[in-house]
XYZ file of C-alpha atoms in Angstrom:
566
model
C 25.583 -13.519 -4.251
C 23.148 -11.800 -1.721
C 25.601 -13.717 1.368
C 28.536 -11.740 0.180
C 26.904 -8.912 2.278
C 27.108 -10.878 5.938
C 31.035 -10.689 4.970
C 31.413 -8.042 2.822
C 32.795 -5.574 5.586
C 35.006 -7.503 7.537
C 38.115 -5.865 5.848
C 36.615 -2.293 6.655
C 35.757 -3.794 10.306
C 39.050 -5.520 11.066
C 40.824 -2.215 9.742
C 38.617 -0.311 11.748
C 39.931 -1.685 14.961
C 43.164 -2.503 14.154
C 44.558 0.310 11.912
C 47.517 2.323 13.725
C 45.245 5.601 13.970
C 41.546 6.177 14.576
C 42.850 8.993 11.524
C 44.180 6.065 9.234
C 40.642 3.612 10.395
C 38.813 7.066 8.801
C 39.866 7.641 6.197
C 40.709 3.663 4.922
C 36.622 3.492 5.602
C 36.278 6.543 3.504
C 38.364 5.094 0.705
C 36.413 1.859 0.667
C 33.512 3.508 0.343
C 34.420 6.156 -2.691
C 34.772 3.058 -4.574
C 31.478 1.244 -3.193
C 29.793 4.421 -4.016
C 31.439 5.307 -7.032
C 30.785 2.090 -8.555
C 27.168 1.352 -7.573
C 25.826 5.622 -8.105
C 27.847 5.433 -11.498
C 24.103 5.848 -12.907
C 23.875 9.539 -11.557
C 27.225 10.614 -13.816
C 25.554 10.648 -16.845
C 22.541 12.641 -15.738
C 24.461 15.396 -13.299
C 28.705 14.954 -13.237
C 28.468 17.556 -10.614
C 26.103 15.865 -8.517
C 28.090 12.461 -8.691
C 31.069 14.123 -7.761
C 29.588 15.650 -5.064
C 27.235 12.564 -3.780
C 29.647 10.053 -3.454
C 31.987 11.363 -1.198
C 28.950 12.428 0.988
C 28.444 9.087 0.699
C 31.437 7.619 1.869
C 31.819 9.834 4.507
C 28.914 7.718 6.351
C 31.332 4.443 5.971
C 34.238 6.780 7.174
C 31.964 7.714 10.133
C 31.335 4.136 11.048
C 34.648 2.954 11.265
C 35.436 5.758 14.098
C 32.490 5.175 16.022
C 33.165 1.117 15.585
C 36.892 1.873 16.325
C 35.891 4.379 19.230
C 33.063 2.225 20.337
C 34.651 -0.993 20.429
C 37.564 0.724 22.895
C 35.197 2.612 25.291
C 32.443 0.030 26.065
C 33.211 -3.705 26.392
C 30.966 -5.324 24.273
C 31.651 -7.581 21.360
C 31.991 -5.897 17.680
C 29.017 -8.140 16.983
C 26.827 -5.764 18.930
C 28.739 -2.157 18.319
C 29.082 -3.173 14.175
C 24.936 -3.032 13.430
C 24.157 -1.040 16.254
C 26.008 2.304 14.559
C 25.162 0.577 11.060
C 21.716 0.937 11.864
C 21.967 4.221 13.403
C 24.535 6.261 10.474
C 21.619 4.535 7.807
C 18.691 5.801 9.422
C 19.823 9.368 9.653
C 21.114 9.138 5.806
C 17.540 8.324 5.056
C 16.691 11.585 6.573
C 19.830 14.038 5.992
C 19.616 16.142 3.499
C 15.607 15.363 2.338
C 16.981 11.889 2.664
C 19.091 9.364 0.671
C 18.341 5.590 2.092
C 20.012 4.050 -0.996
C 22.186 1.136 -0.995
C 21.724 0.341 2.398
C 23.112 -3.077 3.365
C 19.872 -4.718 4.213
C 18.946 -3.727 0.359
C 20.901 -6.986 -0.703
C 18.856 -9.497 1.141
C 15.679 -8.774 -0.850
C 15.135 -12.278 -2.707
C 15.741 -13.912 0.934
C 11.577 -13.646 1.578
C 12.426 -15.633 5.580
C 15.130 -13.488 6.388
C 13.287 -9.965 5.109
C 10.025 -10.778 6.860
C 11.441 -9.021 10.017
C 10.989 -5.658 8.205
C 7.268 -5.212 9.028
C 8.444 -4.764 12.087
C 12.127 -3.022 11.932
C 12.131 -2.106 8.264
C 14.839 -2.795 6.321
C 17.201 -1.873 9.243
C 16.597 -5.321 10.612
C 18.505 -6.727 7.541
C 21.116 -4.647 7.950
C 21.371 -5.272 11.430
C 21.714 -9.304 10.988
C 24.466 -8.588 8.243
C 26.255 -6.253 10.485
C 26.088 -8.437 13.150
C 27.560 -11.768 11.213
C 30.294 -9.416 9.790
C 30.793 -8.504 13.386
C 31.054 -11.437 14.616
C 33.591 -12.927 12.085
C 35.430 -9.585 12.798
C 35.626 -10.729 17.139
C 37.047 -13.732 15.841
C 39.385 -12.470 13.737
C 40.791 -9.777 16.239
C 39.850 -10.756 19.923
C 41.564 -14.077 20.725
C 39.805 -17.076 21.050
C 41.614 -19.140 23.361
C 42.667 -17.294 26.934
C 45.962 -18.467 27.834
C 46.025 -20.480 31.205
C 47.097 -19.356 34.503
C 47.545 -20.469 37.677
C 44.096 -20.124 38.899
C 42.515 -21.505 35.559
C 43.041 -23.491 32.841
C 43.307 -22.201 28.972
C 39.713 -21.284 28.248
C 37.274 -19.711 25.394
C 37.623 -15.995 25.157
C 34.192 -14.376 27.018
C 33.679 -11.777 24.589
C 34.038 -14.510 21.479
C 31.785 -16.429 22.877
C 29.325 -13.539 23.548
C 29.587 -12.544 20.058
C 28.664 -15.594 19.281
C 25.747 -16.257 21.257
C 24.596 -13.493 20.648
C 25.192 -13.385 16.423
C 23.403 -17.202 16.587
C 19.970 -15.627 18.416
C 19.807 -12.715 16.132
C 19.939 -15.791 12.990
C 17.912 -17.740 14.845
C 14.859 -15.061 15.956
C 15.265 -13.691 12.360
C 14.864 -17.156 11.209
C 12.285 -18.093 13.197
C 10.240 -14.765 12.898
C 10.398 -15.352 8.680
C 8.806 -18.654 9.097
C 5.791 -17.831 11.260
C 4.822 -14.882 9.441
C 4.740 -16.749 5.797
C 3.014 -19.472 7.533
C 0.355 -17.139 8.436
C -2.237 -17.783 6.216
C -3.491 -13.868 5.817
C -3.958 -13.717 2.058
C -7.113 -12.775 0.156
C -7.123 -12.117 -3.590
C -7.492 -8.473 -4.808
C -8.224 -6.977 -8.207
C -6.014 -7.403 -11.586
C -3.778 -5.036 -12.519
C -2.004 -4.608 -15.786
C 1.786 -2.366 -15.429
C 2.514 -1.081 -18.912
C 6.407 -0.535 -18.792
C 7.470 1.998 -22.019
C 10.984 1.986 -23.092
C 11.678 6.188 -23.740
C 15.627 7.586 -23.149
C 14.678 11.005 -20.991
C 16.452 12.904 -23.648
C 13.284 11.794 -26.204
C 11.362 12.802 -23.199
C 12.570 16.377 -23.064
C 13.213 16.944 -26.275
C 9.202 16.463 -27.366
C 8.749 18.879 -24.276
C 10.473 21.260 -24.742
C 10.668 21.533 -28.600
C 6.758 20.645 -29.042
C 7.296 18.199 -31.638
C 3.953 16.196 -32.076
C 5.376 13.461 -33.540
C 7.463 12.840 -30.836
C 4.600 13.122 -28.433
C 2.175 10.801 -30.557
C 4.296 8.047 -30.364
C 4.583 8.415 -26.302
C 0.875 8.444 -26.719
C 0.232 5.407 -29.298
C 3.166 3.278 -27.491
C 1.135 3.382 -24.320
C -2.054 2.325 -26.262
C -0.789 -0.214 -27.946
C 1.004 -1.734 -24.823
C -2.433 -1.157 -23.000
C -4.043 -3.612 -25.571
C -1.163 -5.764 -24.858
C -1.971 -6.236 -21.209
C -5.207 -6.954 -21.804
C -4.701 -9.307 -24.694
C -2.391 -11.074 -21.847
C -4.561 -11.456 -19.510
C -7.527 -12.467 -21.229
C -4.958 -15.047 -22.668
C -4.587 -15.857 -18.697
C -8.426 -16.206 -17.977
C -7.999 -12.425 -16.172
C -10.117 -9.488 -16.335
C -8.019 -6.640 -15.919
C -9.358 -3.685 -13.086
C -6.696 -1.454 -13.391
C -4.121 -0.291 -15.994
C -0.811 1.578 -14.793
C 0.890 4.117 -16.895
C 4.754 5.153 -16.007
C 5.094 8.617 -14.523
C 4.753 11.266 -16.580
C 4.181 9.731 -19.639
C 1.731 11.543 -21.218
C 2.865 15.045 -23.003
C 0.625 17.333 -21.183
C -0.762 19.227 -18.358
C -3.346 17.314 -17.550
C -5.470 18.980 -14.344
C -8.720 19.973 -14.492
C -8.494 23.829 -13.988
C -5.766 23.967 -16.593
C -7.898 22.032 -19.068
C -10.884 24.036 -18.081
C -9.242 27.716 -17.811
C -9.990 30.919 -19.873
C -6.373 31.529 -20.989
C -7.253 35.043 -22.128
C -8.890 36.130 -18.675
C -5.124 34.688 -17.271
C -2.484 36.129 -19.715
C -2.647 39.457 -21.200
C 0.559 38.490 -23.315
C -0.993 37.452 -26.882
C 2.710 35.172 -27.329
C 2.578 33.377 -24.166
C -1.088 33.335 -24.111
C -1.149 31.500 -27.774
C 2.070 29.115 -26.301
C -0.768 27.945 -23.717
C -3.726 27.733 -25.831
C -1.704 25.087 -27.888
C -0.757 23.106 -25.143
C -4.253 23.066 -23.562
C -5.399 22.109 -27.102
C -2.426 19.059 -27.046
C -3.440 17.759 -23.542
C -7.462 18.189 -23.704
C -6.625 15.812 -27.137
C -4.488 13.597 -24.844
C -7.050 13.681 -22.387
C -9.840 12.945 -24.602
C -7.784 9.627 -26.036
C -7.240 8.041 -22.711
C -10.783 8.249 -21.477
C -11.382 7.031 -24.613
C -9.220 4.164 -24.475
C -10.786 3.583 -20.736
C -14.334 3.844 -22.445
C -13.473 1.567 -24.988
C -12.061 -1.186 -22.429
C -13.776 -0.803 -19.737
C -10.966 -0.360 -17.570
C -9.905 2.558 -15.411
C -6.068 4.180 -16.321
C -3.643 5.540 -14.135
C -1.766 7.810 -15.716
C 1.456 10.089 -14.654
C 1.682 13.553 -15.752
C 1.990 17.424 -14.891
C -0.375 19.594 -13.165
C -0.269 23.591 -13.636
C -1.970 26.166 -11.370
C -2.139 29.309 -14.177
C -2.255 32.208 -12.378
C -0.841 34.161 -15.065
C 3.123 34.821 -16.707
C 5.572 37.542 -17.097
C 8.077 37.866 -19.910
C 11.541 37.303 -18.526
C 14.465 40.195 -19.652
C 16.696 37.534 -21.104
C 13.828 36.062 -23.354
C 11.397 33.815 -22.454
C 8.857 33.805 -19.898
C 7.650 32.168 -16.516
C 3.861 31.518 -15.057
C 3.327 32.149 -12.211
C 1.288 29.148 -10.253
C 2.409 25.809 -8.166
C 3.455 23.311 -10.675
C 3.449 19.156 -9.554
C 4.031 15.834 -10.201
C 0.493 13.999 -10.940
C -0.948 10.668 -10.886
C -4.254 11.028 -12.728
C -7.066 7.967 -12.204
C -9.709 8.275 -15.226
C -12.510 6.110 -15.648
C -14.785 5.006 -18.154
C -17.580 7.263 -16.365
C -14.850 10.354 -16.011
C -15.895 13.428 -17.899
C -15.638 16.809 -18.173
C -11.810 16.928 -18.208
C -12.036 15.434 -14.683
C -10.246 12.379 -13.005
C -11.656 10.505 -10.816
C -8.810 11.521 -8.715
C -5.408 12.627 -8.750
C -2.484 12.646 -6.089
C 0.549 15.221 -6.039
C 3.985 14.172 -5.582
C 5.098 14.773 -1.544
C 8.200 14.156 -0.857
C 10.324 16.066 -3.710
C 13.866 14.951 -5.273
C 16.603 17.865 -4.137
C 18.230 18.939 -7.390
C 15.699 16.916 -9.525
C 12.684 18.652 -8.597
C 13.195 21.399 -6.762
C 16.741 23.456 -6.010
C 16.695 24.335 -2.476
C 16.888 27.880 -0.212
C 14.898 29.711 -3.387
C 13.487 32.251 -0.722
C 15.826 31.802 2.547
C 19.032 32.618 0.354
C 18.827 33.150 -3.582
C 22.294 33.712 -3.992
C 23.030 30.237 -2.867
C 19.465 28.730 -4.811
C 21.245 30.203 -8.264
C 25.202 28.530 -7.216
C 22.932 25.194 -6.625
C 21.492 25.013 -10.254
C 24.975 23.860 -11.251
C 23.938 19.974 -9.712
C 20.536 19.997 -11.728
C 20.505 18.174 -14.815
C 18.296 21.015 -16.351
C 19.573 24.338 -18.148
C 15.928 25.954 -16.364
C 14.485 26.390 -13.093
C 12.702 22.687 -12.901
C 10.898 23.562 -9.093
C 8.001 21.542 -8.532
C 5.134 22.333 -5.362
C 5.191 19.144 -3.142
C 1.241 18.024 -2.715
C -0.284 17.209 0.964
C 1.137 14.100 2.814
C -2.423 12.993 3.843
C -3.915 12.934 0.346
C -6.966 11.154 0.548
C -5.830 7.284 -1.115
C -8.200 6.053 -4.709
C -10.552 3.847 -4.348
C -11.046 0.844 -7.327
C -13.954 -0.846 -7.866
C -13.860 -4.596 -9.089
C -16.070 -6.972 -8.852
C -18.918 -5.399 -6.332
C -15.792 -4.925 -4.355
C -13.701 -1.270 -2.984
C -10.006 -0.918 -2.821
C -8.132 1.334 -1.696
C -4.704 2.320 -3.311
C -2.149 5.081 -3.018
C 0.542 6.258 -5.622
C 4.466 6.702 -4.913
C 6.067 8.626 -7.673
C 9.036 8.122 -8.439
C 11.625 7.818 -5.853
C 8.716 8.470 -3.130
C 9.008 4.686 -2.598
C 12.420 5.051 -1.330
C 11.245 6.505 1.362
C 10.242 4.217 3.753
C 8.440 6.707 6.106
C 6.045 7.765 2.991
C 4.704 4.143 2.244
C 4.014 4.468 6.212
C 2.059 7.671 6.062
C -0.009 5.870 3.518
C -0.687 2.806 4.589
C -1.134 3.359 8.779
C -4.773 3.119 9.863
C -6.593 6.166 10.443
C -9.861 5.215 11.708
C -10.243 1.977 11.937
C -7.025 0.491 13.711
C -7.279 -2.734 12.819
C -7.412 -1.743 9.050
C -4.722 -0.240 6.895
C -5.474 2.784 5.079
C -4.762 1.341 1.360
C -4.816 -2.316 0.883
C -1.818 -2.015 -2.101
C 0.427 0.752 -3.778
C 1.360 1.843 -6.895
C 4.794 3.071 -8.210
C 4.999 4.773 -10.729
C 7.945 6.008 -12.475
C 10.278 7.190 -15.074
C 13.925 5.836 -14.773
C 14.923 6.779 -18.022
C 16.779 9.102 -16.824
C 19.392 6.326 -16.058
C 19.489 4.127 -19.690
C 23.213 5.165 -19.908
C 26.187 4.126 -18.041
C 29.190 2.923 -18.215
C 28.842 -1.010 -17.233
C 25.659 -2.058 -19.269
C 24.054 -1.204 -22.423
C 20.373 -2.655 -21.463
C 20.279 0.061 -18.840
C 21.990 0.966 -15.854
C 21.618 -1.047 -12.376
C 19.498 2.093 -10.857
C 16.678 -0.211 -12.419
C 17.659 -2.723 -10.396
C 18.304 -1.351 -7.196
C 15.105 0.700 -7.373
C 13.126 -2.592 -7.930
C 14.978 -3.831 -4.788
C 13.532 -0.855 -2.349
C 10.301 -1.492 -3.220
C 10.173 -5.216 -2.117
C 11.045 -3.285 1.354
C 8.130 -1.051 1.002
C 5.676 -4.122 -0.042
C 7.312 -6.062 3.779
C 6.821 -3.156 6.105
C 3.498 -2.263 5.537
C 2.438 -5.683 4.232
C 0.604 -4.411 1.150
C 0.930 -5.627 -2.430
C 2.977 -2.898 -4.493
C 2.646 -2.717 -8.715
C 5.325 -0.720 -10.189
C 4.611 0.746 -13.711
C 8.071 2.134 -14.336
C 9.631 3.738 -18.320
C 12.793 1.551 -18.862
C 11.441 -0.556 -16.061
C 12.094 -2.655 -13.960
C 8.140 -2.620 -13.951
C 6.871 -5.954 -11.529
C 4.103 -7.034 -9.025
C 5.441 -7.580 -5.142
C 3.222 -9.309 -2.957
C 2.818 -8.532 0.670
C 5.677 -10.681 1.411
C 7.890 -9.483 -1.051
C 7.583 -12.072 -3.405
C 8.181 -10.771 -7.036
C 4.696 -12.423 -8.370
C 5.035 -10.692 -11.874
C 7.444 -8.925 -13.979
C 7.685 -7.014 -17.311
C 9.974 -9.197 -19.450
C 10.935 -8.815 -23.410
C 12.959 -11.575 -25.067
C 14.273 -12.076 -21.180
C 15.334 -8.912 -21.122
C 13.670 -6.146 -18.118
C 15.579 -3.234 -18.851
C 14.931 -0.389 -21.018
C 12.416 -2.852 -22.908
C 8.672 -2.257 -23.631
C 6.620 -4.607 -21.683
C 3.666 -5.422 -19.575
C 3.355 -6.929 -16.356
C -0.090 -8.275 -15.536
C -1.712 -10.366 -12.726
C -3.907 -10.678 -9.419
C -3.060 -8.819 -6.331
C -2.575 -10.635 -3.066
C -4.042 -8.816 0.024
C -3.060 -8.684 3.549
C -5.123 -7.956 5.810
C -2.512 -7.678 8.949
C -1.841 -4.557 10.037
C 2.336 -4.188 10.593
C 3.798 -3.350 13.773
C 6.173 -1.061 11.149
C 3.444 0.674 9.835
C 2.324 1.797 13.221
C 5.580 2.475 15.200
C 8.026 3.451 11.752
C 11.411 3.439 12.473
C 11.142 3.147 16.255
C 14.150 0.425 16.218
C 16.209 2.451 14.089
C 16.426 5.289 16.496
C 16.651 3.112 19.468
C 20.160 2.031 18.121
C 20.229 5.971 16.957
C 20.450 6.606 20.802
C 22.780 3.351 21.887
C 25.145 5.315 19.226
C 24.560 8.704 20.837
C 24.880 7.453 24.028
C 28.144 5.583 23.094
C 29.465 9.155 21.233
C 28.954 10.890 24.520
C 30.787 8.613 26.663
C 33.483 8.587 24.164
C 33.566 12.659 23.664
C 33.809 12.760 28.010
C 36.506 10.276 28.021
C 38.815 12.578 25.477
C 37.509 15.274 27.319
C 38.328 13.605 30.778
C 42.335 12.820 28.823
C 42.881 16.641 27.480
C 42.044 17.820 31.125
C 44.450 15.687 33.013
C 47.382 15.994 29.811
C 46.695 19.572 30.753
């Protein structure tokens, strides 16, 4: 159904143009998209009703906003819809991927992601390109709908094709044609070398199990998030030995494991930290929970032979108050870990570890804490916690892990969670630093915990989040041309080569959703460094400044009208 999107937004087009008002065009595009939104975010409901309510109509505001530049556009410069549709498409998604710490979700381009020759133009544009080549065709069918395509004759010339038709379509064929054409020579390219094996455990735990053996401590609870991810570890490499495959690499979802699982909290004198004997004993049993944890994955990894990448919290104790109202808070920067331990880690050390970057507003931390508390305590209302949740964002030039395999080194990096949404994040990671003609990582790994998002209202296998996430990160795998794992609770956990190819995925009784699985196989390399990963979103803001351009000349026009009205 992926060509649904080249027409898709005709209607919102054609009204665009042709509604009485530029007032009725805005808000018939802001209508359209309450219901595009509401229907396709109905995932975020059950997790924060306030946040839905408030996301999608900032959400549709951005469709409301195209349809008066289109409308505006299309009026002050004469050039065909074809050209004015993807040029502000392009522009209103780029700077939704940045507003606000950035929401590029559900961007039209998203829908092409099984169509590997049309997609391959995103190493160079990103996923912009296609949504630019959708825009365009729905453009383009809009001209013909509303611009007529037979002139009437006159006495100087016979009836003839309308110019601006026939521009549109010229011009809608060569952007098929180069996108077309640009697919095929990069698959051709023969640029793929085989990398290690990695096995993606994918667990199957609601969030509300999650927090509850958090929160309340309950061991049981936590053993089974513990034995679940054994067991499916065993799995993986009962799979691939099945396949002929030694495994290099296991993946773990994000935060998975029960504990706090950094070094200097494993390692810390709790008495020199807390004077408090209450909180003080609260701490010494979770340091005694994770250094068990701890103990039973480098186990496992000793026991296999196989390195684990595991998600989890790290805590900086610096010490912790009691709070008047009951309770208490440490003081410290808390994060959002992935932890590599090998067979040859010891000492309650990883190998390495990465911190979470790029935060989730709401999620993860509740802006303007310092700037303006007043307003930090109204926002708690959109988190889905009934506690003050705010992580520390690590260091956007972590250094990447390396995996050995084979007498070989790779290089990987970890996205957590929705990190590999973010298109300019997998770019940060993956653009050569000192060797130019050599990436920085040759693949990434995703991991994450969607189970947040099991419950909805249109399926009972899990919502389409799961879907839509495994989607972006086809994207990320095209720009940057590396191979991307995705180890993901309540999945969809898969294996994306560098041309976006879904190589592997974690399947139970053909079911992906909210199902334990494994998804195991050998990495495809690419050795080609992307123009995208070296110039980012350099097409996305040249349409950025066509549209500002366009808004300008617009805004002087009115001005120009009020002036001589006047």
């Amino acid at each position: 159904m992926s060509w649904l999107a080249y027409v898709a937004l005709v209607p919102l087009l054609v009204t665009a143009v042709r509604a009485r008002s530029t007032r009725d065009a805005f808000w018939a595009a802001f209508a359209a998209g309450i219901v595009f939104f509401g229907v396709n975010l109905y995932w975020v409901q059950p997790v924060t009703t306030a946040g839905y309510v408030a996301l999608v109509p900032y959400m549709a505001l951005y469709w409301a906003v195209g349809a008066w530049l289109v409308r505006r556009s299309s009026r002050a410069v004469p050039v065909p819809l074809a050209v004015v549709a993807p040029v502000v498409w392009v522009a209103l998604e780029f700077i939704r991927g940045w507003m606000l710490s950035g929401l590029p979700w559900l961007f039209v381009g998203h829908t092409q992601y099984e169509n590997l020759v049309l997609i391959q133009t995103a190493d160079a544009v990103g996923a912009y390109g296609a949504t630019f080549l959708c825009l365009a065709t729905s453009g383009f069918v809009t001209d013909l709908l509303v611009r007529p395509i037979l002139l009437p004759p006159t006495h100087e010339r016979p009836r003839r094709l309308g110019l601006a038709v026939v521009l549109a379509g010229v011009l809608t064929a060569a952007a098929w044609a180069g996108t077309a054409g640009y697919g095929v020579w990069r698959l051709s390219q023969d640029a793929a070398r085989d990398g290690p094996v990695v096995a993606s455990v994918q667990t199957a735990v609601p969030q509300e199990i999650k927090l509850q053996a958090r929160l309340k401590q309950i061991e049981e609870l936590e053993e089974g998030l513990m034995r679940e991810q054994m067991d499916l570890t065993d799995s993986a490499l009962a799979l691939a030995r099945q396949r002929g495959l030694d495994v290099d690499l296991v993946c773990w979802p994000e935060t998975m494991v029960p504990g706090i699982m950094n070094r200097r909290f494993l390692q810390a004198d709790l008495a020199a930290k807390m004077d408090d004997e209450g909180i003080r004993r609260v701490f010494e049993y979770l340091q005694k929970r994770s250094r068990l944890y701890w103990s039973r994955i480098h186990a496992k990894a000793r026991e296999t032979g196989v390195p684990i990448l595991f998600g989890a919290h790290a805590v900086e104790i610096e010490g912790a108050v009691r709070l008047p109202g009951g309770g208490f808070l440490t003081r410290g920067p808390r994060s959002n870990t992935a932890f590599l331990v090998s067979p040859d880690s010891g000492g309650y050390a990883p190998d390495h570890a990465y911190a979470k970057a790029h935060l989730v507003p709401f999620g993860e931390y509740v802006p303007f804490k310092e700037s303006w508390p007043w307003l930090h305590n109204l926002l708690q209302v959109f988190t889905p916690y009934e506690y003050d949740h705010s992580l520390t964002p690590g260091a956007h030039d972590q250094a990447p892990f390396v995996l050995r395999h084979g007498g070989r080194e790779s290089r990987f990096q970890v996205a957590i969670c929705y990190e590999d949404a973010m298109a300019y994040r997998i770019v940060e990671m993956a653009r050569p630093t000192r060797d130019p003609d050599r990436k920085a990582v040759d693949f990434i790994v995703n991991i994450s915990n969607d189970g947040w998002f099991v419950k909805g209202w249109l399926a009972d296998d899990g919502t389409y989040e799961l879907d839509q996430h495994l989607n972006l990160c086809v994207f990320r795998a095209v720009e940057n041309r590396v191979a991307v794992v995705r180890s993901v609770n309540t999945g969809i956990s898969a294996i994306i080569s560098p041309t976006g190819r879904i190589e592997e995925i974690a399947e139970t009784d053909g079911r992906r959703r909210n199902v334990t699985g494994c998804a195991v196989g050998r990495l495809t390399f690419d050795d080609r460094v992307a123009p995208y990963t070296v110039v980012g979103d350099a097409f996305a803001l040249a349409c950025l400044a066509a549209t500002g351009l366009v808004v300008a000349l617009v805004v002087g026009r009115l001005r120009r009208r009020k002036e001589t009205a006047a």
